[in-house]
Tab-separated table of C-alpha atoms and ligand atoms in Angstrom:
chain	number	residue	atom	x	y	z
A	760	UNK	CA	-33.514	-4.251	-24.626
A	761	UNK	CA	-30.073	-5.621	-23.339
A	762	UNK	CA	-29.842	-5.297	-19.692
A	763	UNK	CA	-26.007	-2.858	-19.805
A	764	UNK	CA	-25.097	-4.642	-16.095
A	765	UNK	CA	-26.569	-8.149	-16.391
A	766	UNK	CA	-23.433	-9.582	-15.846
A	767	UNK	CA	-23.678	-8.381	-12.625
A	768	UNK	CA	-26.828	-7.665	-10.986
A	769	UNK	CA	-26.101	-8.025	-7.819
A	770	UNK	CA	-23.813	-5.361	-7.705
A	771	UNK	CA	-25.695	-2.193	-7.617
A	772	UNK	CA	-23.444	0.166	-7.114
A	773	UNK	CA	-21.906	-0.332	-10.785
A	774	UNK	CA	-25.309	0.744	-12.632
A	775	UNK	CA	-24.257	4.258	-10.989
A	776	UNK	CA	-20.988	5.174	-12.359
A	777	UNK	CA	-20.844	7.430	-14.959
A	778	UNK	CA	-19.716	5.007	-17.805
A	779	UNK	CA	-16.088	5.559	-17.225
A	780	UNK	CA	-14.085	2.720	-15.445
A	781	UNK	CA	-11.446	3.413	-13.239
A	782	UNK	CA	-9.244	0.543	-12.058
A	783	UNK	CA	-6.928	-1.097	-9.034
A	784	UNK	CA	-2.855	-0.881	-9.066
A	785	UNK	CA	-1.047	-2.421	-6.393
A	786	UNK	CA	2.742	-1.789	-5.868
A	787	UNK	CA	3.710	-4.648	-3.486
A	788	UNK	CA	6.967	-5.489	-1.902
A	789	UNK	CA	9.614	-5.746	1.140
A	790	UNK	CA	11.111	-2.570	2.924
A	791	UNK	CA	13.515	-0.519	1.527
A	792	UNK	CA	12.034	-1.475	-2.107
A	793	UNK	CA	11.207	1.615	-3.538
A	794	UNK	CA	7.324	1.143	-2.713
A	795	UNK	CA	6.547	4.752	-1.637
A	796	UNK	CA	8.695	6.211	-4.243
A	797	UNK	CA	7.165	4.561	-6.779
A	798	UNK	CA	3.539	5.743	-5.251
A	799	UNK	CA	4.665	9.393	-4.695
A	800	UNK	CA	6.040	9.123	-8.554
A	801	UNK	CA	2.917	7.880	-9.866
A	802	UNK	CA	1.039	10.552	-7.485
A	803	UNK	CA	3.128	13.409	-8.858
A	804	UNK	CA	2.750	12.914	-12.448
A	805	UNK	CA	-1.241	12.728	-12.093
A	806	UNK	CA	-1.056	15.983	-10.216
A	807	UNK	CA	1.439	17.280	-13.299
A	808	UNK	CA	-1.492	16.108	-15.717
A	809	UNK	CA	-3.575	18.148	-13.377
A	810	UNK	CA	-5.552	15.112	-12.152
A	811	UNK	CA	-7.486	15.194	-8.753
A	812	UNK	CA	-5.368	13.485	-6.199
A	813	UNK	CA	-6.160	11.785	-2.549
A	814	UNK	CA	-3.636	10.028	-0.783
A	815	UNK	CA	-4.263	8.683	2.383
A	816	UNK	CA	-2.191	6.120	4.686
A	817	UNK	CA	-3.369	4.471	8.197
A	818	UNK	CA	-3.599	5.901	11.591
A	819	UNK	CA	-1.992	3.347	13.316
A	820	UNK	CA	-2.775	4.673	16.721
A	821	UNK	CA	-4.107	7.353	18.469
A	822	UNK	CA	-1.085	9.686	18.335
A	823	UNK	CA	-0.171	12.399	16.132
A	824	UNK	CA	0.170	11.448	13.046
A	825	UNK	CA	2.242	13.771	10.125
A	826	UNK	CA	0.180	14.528	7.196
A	827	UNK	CA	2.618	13.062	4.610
A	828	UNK	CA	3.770	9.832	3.304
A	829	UNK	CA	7.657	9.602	2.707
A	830	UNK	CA	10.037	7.337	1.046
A	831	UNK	CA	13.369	6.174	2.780
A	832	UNK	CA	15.206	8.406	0.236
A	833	UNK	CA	13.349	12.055	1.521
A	834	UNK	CA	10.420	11.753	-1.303
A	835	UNK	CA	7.360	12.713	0.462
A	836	UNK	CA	3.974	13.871	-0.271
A	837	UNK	CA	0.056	14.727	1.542
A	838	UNK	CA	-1.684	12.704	2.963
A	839	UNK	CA	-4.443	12.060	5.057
A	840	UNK	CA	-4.251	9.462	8.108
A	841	UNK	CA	-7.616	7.578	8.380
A	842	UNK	CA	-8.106	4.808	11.327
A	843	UNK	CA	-10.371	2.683	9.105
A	844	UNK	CA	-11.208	2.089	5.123
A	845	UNK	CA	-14.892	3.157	6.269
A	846	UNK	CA	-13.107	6.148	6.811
A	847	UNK	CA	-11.040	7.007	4.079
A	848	UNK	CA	-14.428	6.182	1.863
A	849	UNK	CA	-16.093	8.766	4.015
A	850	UNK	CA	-12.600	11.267	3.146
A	851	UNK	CA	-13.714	10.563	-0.926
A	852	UNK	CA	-14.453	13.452	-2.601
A	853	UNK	CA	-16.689	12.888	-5.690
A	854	UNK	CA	-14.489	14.931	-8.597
A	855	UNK	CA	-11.130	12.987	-7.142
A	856	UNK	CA	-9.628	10.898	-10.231
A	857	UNK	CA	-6.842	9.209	-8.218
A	858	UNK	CA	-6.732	7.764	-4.896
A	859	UNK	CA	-3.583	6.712	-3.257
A	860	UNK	CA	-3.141	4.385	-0.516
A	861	UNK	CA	0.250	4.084	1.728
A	862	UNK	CA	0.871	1.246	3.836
A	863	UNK	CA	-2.110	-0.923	2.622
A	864	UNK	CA	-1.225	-3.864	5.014
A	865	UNK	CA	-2.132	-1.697	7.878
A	866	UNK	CA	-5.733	-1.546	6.854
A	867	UNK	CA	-8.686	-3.722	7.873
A	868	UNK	CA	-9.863	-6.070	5.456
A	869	UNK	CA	-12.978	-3.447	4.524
A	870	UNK	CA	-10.438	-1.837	2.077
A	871	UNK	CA	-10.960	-4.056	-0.190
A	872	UNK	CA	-14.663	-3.721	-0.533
A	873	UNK	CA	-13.494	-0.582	-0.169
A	874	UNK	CA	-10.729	-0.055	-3.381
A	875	UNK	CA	-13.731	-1.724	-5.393
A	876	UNK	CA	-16.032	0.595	-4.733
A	877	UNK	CA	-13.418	3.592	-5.392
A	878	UNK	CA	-12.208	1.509	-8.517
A	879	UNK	CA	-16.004	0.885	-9.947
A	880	UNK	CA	-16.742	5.068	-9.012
A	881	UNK	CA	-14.511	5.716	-11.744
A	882	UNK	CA	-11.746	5.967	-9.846
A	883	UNK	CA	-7.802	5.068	-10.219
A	884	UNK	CA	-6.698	3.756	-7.099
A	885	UNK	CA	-2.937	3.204	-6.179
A	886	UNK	CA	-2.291	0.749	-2.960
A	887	UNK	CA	1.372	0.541	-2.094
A	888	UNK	CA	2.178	-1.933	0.949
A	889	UNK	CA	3.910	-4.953	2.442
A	890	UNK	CA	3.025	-8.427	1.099
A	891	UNK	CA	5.312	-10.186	3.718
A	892	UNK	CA	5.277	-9.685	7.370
A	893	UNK	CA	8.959	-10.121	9.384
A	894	UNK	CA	8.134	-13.532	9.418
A	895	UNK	CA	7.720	-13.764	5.860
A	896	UNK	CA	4.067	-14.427	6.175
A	897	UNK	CA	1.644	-12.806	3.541
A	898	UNK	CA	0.697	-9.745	5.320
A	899	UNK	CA	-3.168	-9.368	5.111
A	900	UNK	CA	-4.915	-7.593	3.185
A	901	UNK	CA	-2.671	-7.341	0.672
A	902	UNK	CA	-2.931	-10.545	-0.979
A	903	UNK	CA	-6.572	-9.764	-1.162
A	904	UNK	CA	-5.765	-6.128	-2.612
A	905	UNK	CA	-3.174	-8.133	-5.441
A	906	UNK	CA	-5.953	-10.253	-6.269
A	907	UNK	CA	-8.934	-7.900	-7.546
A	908	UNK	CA	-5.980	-5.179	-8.639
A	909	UNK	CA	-5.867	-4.586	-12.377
A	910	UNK	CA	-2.269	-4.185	-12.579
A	911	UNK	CA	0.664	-5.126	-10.087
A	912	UNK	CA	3.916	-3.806	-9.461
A	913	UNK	CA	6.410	-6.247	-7.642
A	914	UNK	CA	9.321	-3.932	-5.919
A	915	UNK	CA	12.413	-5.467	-5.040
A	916	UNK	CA	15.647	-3.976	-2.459
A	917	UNK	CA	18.706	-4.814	-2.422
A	918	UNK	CA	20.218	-7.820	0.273
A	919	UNK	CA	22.479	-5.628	2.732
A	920	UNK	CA	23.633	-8.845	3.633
A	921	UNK	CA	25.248	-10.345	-0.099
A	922	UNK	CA	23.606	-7.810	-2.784
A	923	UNK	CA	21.263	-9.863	-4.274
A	924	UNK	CA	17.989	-9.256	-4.864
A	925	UNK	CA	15.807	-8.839	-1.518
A	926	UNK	CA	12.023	-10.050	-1.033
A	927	UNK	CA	12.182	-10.133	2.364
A	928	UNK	CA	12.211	-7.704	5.685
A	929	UNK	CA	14.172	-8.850	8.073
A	930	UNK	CA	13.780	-8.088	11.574
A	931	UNK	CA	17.098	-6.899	13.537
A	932	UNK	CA	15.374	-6.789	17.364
A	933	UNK	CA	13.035	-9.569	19.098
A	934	UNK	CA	9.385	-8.953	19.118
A	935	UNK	CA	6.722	-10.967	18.735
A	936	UNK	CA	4.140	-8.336	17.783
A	937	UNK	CA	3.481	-8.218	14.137
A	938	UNK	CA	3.282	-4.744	13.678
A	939	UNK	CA	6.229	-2.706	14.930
A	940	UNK	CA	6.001	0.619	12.871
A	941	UNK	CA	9.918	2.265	11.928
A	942	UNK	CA	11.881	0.863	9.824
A	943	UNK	CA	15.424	2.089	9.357
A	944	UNK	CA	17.907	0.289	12.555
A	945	UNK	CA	15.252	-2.206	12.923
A	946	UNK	CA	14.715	-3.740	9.481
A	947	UNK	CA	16.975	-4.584	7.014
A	948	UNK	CA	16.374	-6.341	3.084
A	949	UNK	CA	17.312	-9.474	2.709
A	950	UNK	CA	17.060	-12.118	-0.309
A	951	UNK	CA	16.010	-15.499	0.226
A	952	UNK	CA	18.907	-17.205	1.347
A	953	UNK	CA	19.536	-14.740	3.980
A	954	UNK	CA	16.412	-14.373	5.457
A	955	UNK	CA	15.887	-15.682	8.802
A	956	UNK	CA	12.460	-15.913	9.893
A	957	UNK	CA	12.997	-14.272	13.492
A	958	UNK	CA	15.009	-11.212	14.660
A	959	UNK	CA	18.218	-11.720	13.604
A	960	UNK	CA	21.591	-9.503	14.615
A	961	UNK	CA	21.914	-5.741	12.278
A	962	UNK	CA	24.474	-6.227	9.674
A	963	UNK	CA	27.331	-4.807	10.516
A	964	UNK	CA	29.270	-2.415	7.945
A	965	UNK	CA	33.018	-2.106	8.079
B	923	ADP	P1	9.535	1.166	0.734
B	923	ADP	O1	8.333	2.075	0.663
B	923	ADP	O2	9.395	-0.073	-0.112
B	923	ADP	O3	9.973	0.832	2.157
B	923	ADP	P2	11.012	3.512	-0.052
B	923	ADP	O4	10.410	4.002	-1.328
B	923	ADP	O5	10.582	4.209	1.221
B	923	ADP	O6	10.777	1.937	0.080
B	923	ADP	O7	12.592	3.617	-0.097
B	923	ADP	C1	13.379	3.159	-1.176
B	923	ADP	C2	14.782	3.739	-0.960
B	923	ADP	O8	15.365	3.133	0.176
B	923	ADP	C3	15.790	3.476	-2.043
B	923	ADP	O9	15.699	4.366	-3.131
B	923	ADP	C4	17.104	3.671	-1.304
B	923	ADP	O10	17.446	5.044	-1.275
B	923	ADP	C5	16.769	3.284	0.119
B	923	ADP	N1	17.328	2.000	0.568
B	923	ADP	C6	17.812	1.765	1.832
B	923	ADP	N2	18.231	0.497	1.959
B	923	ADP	C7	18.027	-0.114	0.776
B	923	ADP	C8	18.252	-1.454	0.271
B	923	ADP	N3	18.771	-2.407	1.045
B	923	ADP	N4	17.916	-1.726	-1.014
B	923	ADP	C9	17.406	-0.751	-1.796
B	923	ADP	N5	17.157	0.501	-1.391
B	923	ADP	C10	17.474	0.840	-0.120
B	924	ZN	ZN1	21.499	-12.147	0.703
C-alpha cells in the first residue's frame, strides 16, 4: 500500500487534515499601500460567500487595544488582538475557513510555524504586513511568511514626495526604536530615490 504522506513523514500533523488543503497569501508592502484594504476586501467577500472568518492583529502592548483592523481610508473590520502566534493558534476555532492576519511584522517568529499549521488544517490564511522597516531593512518575519506563502501580493503607495511609485516608509521624526506604532504625521511613502534611510523632515504641501 502507498504510504498517502511519505513525502513527509516527519510532519505529523498533515496525516490529520481532512484531505482538503488550505493555503498561505501574503499581501506585503510599505505604508499607505493599500495593505489592509486589500485584507479587509479579501475578508469581506469570504464572509459574502458565507465563509468562516478570523482576523486577528498583534497586541503590541499591554494597553487597550480596539477590536478592529482599519485601513488609512476608514475600511475597517473585527478583529481579535493576540500578544503571541501561540495565542492566536489557541483563538482557532476548528470550523473557521479563513484566517486573517494584520500587521504580520509585529509577530514573533512562531507565526510561521504557526500559518503552516493553520494552512496544512485546511485553512486559508491571509497575512498582510510590512516587509521593510523605516530603515528599509526586511522587517522580520515577513520575509519568512513570503517564503512558505502560496501566493503573494506586492502593494505599492504613491511617493508624496515626486508621485512615483513608493516601496518605502519613510520616517518624518528621529527614533531609533524600530517599532513606533501610528502612522499618519509620522510616516510618509516614498519611492526609491527619495527614500532616506533615517528620519527625514514631513513633506510639506503648499
Ligand atoms: P497600509 O495597510 O498598506 O498602510 P491602507 O490600506 O491602510 O494601507 O491605506 C491605503 C490608503 O491610504 C489609500 O487608499 C489612500 O486612501 C491612503 N493613502 C494615504 N497616503 C497615500 C499615499 N502616499 N499613496 C497611496 N495611498 C495613500
Ligand atoms: Zn519620490
Amino acid at each position: 500500500m502507498v504510504e498517502e504522506f511519505a513525502f513527509d513523514s516527519t510532519t505529523e500533523r498533515r496525516k490529520h487534515r481532512n484531505g482538503r488543503a488550505g493555503w498561505v497569501e501574503v499581501i506585503a508592502g510599505s505604508m499607505f499601500s493599500g495593505k489592509s484594504e486589500e485584507l479587509i476586501r479579501r475578508l469581506n467577500r469570504a464572509r459574502i460567500a458565507r465563509q468562516k472568518v478570523q482576523v486577528f492583529k498583534p497586541r503590541i502592548d499591554d494597553r487597550y487595544s480596539v477590536e478592529e483592523i482599519a485601513s488609512h481610508s476608514g475600511m475597517t473590520h473585527i478583529s481579535k488582538p493576540v500578544m503571541t502566534a501561540k495565542e492566536l493558534l489557541s483563538q482557532i476555532e476548528e470550523d473557521t475557513e479563513v484566517v486573517g492576519i494584520d500587521e504580520g511584522q509585529f509577530f514573533d517568529m512562531e507565526v510561521i510555524d504557526a500559518v503552516n499549521e493553520l494552512a496544512d488544517r485546511g485553512k486559508r490564511v491571509i497575512v498582510a504586513g510590512l516587509d521593510q522597516d523605516y530603515m528599509g531593512k526586511p522587517f522580520e518575519p515577513m520575509p519568512q511568511l513570503l517564503s512558505i506563502a502560496e501566493y503573494i501580493t506586492k502593494t505599492h503607495a504613491i511617493c508624496v514626495k515626486c508621485g512615483q511609485t513608493a516601496n518605502y516608509s519613510q520616517r518624518t521624526f528621529e527614533s531609533e526604536e524600530r517599532v513606533e506604532v501610528g502612522a499618519t504625521g509620522k510616516y510618509e511613502a516614498r519611492c526609491r530615490t527619495c527614500f532616506i534611510p533615517h528620519a527625514d523632515k514631513p513633506t510639506v504641501h503648499e
